[in-house]
Coordinates of C-alpha atoms and ligand atoms in Angstrom, one line a residue:
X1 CA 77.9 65.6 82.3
X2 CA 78.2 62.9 84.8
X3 CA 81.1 63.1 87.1
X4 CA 82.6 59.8 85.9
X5 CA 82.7 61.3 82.0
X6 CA 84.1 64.5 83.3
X7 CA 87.1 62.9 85.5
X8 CA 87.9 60.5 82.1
X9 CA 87.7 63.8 79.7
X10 CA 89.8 65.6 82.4
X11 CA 92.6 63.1 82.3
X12 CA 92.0 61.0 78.5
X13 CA 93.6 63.9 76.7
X14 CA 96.5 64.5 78.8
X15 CA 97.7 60.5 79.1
X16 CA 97.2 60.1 75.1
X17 CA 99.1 63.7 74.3
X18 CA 101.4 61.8 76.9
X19 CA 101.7 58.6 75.7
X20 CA 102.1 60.1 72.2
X21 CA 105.2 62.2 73.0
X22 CA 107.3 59.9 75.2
X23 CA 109.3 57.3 74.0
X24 CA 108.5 53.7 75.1
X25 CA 111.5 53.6 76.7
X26 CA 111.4 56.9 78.9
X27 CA 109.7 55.0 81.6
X28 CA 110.2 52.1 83.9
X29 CA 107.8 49.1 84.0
X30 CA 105.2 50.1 86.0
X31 CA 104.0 48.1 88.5
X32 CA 100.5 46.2 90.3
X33 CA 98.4 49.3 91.5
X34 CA 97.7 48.1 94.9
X35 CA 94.4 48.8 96.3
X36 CA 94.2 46.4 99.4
X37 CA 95.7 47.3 102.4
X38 CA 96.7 43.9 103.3
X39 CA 99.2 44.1 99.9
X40 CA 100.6 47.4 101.0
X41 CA 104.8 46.9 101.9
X42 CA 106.2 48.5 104.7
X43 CA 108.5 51.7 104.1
X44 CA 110.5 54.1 105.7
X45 CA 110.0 58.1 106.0
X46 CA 112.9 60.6 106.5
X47 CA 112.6 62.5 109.6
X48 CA 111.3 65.7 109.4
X49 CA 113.3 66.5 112.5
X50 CA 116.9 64.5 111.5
X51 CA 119.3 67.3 109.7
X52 CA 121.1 65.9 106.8
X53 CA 123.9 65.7 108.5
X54 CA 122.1 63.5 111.2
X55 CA 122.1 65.8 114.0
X56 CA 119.0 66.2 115.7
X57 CA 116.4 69.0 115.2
X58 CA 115.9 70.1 119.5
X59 CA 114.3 73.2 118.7
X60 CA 112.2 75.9 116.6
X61 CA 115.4 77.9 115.6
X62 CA 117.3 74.9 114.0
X63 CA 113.7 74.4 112.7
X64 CA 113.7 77.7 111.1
X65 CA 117.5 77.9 109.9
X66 CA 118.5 74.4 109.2
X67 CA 116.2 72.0 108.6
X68 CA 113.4 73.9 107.5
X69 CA 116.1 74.8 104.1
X70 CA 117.4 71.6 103.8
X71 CA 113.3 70.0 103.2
X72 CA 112.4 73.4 101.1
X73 CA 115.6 72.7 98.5
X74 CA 114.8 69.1 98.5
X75 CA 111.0 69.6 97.7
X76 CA 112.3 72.2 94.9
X77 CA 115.1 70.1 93.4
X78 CA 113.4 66.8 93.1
X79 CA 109.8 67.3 93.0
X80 CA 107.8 71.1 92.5
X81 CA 111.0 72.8 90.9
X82 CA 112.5 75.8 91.4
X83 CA 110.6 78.4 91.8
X84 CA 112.9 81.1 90.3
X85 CA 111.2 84.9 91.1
X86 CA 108.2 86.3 93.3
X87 CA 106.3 88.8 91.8
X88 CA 107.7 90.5 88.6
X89 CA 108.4 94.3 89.0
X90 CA 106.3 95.1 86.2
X91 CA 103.4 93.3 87.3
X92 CA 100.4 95.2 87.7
X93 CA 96.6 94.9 89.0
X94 CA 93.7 96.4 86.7
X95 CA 90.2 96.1 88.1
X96 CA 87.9 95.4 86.0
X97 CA 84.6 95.5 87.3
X98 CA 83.2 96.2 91.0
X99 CA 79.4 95.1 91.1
X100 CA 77.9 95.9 94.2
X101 CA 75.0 93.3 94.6
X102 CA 75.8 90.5 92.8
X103 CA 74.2 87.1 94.3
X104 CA 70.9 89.1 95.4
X105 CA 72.8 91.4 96.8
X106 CA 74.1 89.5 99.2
X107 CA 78.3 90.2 97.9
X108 CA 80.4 92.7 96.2
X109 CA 81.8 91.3 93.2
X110 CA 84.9 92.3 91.5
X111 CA 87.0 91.0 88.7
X112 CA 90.4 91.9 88.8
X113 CA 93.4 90.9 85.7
X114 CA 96.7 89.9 87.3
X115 CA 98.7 91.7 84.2
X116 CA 101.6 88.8 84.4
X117 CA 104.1 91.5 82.2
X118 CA 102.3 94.7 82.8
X119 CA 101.1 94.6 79.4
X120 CA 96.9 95.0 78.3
X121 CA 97.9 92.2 75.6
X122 CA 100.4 89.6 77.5
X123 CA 99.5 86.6 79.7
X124 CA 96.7 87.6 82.3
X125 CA 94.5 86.1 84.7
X126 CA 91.2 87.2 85.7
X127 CA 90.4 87.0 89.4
X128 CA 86.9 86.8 90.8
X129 CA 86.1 87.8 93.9
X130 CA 83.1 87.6 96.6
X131 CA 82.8 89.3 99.5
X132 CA 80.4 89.5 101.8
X133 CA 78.0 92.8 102.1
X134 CA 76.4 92.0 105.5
X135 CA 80.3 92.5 107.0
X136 CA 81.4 95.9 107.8
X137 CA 85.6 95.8 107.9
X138 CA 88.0 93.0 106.7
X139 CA 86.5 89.7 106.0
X140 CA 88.9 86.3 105.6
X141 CA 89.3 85.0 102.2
X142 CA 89.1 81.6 100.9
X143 CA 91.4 81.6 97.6
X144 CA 91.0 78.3 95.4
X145 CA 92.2 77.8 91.7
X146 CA 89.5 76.2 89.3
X147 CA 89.9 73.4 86.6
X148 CA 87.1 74.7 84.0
X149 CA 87.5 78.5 84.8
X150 CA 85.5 81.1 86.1
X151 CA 82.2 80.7 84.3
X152 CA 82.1 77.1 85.1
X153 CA 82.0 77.8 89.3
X154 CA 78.5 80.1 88.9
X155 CA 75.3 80.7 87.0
X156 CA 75.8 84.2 86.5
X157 CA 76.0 85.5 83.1
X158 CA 78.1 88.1 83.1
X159 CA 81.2 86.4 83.7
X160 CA 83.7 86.4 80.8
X161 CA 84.9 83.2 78.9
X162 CA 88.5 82.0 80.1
X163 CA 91.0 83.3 77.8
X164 CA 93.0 79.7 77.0
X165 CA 91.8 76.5 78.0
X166 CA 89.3 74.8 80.0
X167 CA 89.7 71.1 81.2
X168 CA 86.7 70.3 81.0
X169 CA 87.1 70.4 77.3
X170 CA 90.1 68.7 76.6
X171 CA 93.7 69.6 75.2
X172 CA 93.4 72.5 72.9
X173 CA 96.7 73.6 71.1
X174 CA 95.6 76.8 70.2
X175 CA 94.0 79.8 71.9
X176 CA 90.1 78.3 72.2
X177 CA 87.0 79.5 73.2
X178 CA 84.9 76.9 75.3
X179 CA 81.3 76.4 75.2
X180 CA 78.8 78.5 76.7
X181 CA 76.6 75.4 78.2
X182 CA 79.3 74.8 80.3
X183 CA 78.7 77.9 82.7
X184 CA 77.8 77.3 85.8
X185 CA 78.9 73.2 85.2
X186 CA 81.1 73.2 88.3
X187 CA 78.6 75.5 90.4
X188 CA 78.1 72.6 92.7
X189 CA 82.0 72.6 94.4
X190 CA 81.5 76.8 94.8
X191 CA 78.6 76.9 97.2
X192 CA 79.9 80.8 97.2
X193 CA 76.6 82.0 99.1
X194 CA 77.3 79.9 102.1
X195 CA 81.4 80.7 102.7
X196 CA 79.3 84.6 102.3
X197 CA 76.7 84.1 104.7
X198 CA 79.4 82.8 107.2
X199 CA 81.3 85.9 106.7
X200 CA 83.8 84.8 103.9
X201 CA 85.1 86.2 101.0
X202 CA 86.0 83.9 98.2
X203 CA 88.9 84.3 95.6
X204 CA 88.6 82.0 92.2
X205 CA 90.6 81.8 89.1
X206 CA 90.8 79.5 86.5
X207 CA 93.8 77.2 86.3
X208 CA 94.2 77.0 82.5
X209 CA 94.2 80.8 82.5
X210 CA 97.1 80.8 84.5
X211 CA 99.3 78.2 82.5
X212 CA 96.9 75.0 80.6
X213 CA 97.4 71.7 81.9
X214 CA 99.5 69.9 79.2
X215 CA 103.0 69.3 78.4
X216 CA 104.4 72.5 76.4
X217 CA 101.3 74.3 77.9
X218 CA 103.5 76.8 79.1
X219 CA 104.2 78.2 75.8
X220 CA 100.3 79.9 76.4
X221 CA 100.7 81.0 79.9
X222 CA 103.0 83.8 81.9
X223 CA 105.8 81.7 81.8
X224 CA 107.1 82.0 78.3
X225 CA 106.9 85.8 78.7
X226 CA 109.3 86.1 81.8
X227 CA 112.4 85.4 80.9
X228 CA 113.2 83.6 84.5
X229 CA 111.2 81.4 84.1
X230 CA 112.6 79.5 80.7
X231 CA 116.0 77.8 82.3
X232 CA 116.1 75.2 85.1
X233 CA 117.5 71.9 83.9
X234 CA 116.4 68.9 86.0
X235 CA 114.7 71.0 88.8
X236 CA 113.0 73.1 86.1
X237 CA 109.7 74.1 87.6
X238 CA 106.7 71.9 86.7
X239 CA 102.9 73.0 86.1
X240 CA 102.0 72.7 89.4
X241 CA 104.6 74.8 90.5
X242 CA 103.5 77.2 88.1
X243 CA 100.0 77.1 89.6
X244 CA 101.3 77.6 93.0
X245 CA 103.2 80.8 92.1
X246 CA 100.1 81.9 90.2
X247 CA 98.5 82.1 94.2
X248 CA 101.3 83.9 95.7
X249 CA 100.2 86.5 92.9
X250 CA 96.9 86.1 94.0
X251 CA 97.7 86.7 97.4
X252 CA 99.6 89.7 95.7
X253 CA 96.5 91.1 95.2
X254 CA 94.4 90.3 98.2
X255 CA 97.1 92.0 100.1
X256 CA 96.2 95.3 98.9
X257 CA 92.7 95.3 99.0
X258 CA 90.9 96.9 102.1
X259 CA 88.7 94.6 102.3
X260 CA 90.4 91.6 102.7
X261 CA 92.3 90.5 106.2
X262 CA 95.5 90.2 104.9
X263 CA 96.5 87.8 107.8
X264 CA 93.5 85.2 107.1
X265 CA 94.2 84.4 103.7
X266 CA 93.3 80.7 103.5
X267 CA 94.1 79.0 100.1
X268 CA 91.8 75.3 98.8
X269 CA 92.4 73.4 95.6
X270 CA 91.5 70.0 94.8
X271 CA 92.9 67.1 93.6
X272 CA 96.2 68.5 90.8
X273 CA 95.2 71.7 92.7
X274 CA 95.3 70.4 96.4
X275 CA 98.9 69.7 95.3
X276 CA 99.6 73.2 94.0
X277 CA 97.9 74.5 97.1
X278 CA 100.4 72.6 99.8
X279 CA 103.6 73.8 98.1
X280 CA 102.2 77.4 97.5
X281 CA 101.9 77.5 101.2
X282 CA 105.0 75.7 101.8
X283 CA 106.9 78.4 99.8
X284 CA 104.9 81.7 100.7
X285 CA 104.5 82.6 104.7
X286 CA 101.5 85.3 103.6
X287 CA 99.6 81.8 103.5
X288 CA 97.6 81.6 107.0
X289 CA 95.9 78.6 106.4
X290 CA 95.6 75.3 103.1
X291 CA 93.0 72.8 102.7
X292 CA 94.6 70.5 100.7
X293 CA 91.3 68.4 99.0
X294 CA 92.2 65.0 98.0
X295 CA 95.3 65.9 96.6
X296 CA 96.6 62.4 96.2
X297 CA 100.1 61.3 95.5
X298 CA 102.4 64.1 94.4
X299 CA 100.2 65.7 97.1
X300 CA 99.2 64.8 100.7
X301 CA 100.0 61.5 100.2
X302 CA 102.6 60.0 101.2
X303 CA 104.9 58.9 98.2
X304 CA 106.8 56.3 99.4
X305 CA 103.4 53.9 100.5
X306 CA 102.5 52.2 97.9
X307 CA 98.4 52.6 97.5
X308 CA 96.5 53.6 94.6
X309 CA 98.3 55.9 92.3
X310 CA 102.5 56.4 92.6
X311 CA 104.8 58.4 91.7
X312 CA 105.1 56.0 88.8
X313 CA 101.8 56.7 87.3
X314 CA 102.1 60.7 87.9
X315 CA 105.5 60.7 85.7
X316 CA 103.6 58.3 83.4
X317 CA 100.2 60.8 82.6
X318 CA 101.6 64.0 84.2
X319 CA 105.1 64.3 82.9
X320 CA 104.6 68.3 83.2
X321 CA 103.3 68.8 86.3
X322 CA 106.7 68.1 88.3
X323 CA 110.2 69.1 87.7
X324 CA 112.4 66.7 85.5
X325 CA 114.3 65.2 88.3
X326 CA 110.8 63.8 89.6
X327 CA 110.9 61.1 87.2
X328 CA 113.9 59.5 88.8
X329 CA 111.4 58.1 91.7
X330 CA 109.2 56.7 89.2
X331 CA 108.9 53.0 90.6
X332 CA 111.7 53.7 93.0
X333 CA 110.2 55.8 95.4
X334 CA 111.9 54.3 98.4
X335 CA 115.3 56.8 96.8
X336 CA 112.9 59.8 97.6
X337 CA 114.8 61.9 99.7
X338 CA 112.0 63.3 100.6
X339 CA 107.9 62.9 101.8
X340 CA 104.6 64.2 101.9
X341 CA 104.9 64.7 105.5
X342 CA 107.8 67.2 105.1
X343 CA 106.1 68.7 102.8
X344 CA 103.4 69.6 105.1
X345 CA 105.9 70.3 107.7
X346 CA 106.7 73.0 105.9
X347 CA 103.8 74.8 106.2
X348 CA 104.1 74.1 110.2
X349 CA 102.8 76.2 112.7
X350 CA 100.3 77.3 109.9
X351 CA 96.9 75.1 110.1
X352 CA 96.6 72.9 107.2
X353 CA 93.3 70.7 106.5
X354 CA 93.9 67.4 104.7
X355 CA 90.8 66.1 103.7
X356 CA 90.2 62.5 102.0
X357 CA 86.8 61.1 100.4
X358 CA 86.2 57.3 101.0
X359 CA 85.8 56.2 97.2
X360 CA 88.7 58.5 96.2
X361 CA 91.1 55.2 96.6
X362 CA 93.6 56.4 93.8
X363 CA 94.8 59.4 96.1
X364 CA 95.0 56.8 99.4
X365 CA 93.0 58.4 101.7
X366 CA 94.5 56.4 104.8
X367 CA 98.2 57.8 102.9
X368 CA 96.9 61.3 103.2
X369 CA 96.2 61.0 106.7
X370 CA 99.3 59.2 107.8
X371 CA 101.2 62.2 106.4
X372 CA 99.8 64.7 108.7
X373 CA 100.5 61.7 111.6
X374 CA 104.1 62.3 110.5
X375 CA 103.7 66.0 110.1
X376 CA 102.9 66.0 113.7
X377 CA 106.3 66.3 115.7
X378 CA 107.3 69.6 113.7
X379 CA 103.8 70.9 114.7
X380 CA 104.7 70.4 118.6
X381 CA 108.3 71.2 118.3
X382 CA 107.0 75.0 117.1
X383 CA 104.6 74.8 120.1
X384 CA 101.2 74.5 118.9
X385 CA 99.0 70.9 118.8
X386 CA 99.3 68.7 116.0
X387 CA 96.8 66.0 114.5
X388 CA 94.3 65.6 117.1
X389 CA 94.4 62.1 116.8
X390 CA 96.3 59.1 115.5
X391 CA 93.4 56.7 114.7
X392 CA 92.5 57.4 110.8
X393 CA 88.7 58.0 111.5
X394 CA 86.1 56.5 109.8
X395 CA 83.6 59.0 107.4
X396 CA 82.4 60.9 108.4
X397 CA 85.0 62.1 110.2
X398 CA 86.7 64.8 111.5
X399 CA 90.1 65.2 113.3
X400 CA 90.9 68.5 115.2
X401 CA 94.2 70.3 115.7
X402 CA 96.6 72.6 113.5
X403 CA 97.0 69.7 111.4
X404 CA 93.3 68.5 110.3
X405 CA 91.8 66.0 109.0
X406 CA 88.5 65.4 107.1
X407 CA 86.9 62.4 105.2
X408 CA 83.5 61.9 104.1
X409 CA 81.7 59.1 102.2
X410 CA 81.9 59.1 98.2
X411 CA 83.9 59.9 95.6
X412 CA 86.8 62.4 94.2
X413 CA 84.8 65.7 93.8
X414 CA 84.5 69.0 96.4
X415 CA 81.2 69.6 97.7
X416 CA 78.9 71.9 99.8
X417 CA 79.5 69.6 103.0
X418 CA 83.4 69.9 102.4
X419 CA 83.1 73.3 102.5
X420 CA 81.2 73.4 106.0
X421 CA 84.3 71.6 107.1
X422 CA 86.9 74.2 106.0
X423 CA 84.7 76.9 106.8
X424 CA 84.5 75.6 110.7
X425 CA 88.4 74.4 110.1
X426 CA 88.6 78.6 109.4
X427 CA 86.7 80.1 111.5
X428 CA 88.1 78.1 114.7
X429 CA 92.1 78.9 113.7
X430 CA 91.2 82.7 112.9
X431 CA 89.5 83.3 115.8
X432 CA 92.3 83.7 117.9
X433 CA 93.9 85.9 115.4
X434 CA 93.8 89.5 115.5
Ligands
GTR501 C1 93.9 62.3 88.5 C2 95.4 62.2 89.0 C3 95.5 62.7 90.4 C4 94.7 63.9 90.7 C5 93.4 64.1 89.8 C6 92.9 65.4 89.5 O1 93.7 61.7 87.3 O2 95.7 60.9 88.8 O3 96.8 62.8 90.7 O4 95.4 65.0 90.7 O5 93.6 63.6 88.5 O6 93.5 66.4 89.6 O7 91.7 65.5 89.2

């Protein structure tokens, strides 16, 4: 399927199921996408590093106990959601398979359930691993949510069918089984063998296993069995929250096996994902490292420039994937309280990768960059480097420093040369660490 077809499919379903459930009304006017930098306005970001109360943030303890809150509870009140518990007490882990020399024996595979409720016949999601074989001892991870599941990121044949809903096929109300010709469809954005041969583990699951990517799709994923999670008003927790808690329950996991260096746990997703990704790490410390690919507005981006797609357009299609109060920026995001960059602070003095593609002009590249710019002083203020530069670099490109950046020529997808960059991006942040 050509890429074009699959980004249409991906997003057709969701703005029709959309369009079909909202009332005309719901929704301010939306206005001119802009796509020419010479149209965009000027606006104005909150300081990461200005409390509320307007006192300046001088050093990494007011960081930690003041400011660093006060961004958190605005990023959870008017944009991801609460997110209201970690992991449930009767969560449990059941392996299901360890396979010794999968890939040509080049990685140990295993397949592990995240039991959501603790229960054989409640909401699960299957975990995939790879590690390497030629490593003796702990090996860092790469941990990245799917859009079409497991079976769709490899050729193999003996991976199982996702349990609820693959994007690739569209909205499906009711518990669905996809199509076999779509294994191995998405094998192109998992070049698994090459994160292995550079000493890698990787860590997939499928992201309509965890909760599907509709409005009401929780009704099919953990959260309508935990009772926590079924209140929450206007800062009710969206999808992509949900996502983003599904990888702190990942990490969960990873955390216990002996295999995996519990301190380099690095976490990918694109585009929706890349978004889930950034305020997973925001929220959960265990997070050593993010590459956030292409993640767009709602994402890296910053919100309140106005390029390519807005906050408008996300509350149009994606009503789900934020918490109710998001809505009130739609076409008025100058009232944001709150930025991309802060976001990204959050994650500060972790490394986080940003990366942009040039044709991807709906998730403003140039936006996405701009943010880690403005990420920057909270990076220095906890003593490490920032974004290595300030010039936006042309593709390809690559900016050093705890704050990276990556762009490369064409279009809105994740490919083998983007993973050379965040296995480099890794390799030289976990070096140091011991
Ligand atoms: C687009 C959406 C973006 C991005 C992307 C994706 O349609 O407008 O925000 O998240 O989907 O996830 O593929």
């Amino acid at each position: 399927m050509s890429v074009m077809l699959k980004s249409a499919l991906r997003t057709l379903p969701v703005a029709l199921l959309c369009a079909a459930i909202l009332p005309a009304t719901a929704q301010p006017p939306k206005r001119a996408t802009i796509m020419d930098e010479a149209q965009v306005a000027p606006y104005t970001l909150p300081d990461p590093l200005v409390c509320e109360d307007g006192s300046p943030v001088l050093d990494a303890q007011t960081w930690r106990e003041k400011r660093r809150p006060e961004i958190l509870r605005l990023c959870e009140n008017e944009w991801f959601g609460k997110t209201p518990i970690g992991k449930p007490k009767a969560m449990r882990f059941v392996v299901r398979e360890e396979k010794k020399d999968a890939r040509g024996g080049k990685a140990t595979r295993l397949r592990v359930a995240l039991l959501y409720t603790g229960k054989e016949d409640g909401p699960q999601t299957e975990l995939l691993i790879y590690l390497p074989n030629h490593v003796k001892g702990k090996v860092p991870i790469i941990l990245a949510l799917s859009f079409d599941g497991n079976f769709a990121t490899t050729e193999e044949a003996d991976i199982p069918l996702p349990h609820h809903w693959v994007n690739g096929l569209g909205i499906q109300l009711k518990e669905h089984l996809p199509a076999e010709s779509m294994r191995g469809s998405n094998s192109h954005s998992w070049p698994y063998d090459y994160a292995l041969e550079h000493g890698f583990g990787v860590a997939t699951a499928g992201y309509g296993d965890v909760e599907p990517d509709y409005p009401g799709g929780d009704k099919l994923g953990y959260r309508s069995a935990i009772k926590a999670f079924q209140n929450g008003g206007g800062s009710r927790m969206g999808t992509v929250g949900a996502w983003a808690w599904s990888l702190s329950r990942c990490v969960d996991y990873l955390g216990t096996n002996p295999r995996v260096d519990a301190k380099k746990i690095a976490i990918q997703g694109h585009s929706r994902l890349g978004k889930a990704a950034l305020w997973a790490a925001a929220q959960d410390e265990r997070i050593a490292l993010v590459i956030s690919n292409e993640s767009g507005a709602g994402g890296a981006a910053l919100n309140k420039r106005i390029f390519g797609e807005t906050v408008g357009d996300l509350a149009r299609r994606f009503p789900h994937w934020f918490c109710p109060n998001f809505a009130k920026y739609s076409e008025n995001e100058d009232a944001m309280p709150v930025d991309s960059h802060e976001l990204i602070s959050l994650i500060a003095p972790r490394p986080v990768l940003i990366t942009s593609a040039v044709e991807d002009r709906w998730s403003d590249p140039k936006g996405e960059f701009l943010a880690a710019v403005a990420a920057d002083p909270v990076y220095r203020l906890l003593g490490g480097d920032g974004v290595g530069s300030t010039q936006w670099p042309g593709a390809p490109g690559f900016v050093p420093g705890k704050i990276g950046y990556w762009i490369r020529q064409g279009k809105h997808d994740v490919l083998l040369e983007d993973w050379k960059t965040y296995i480099a991006f890794a390799e030289s942040h976990f070096r140091s660490k011991r």
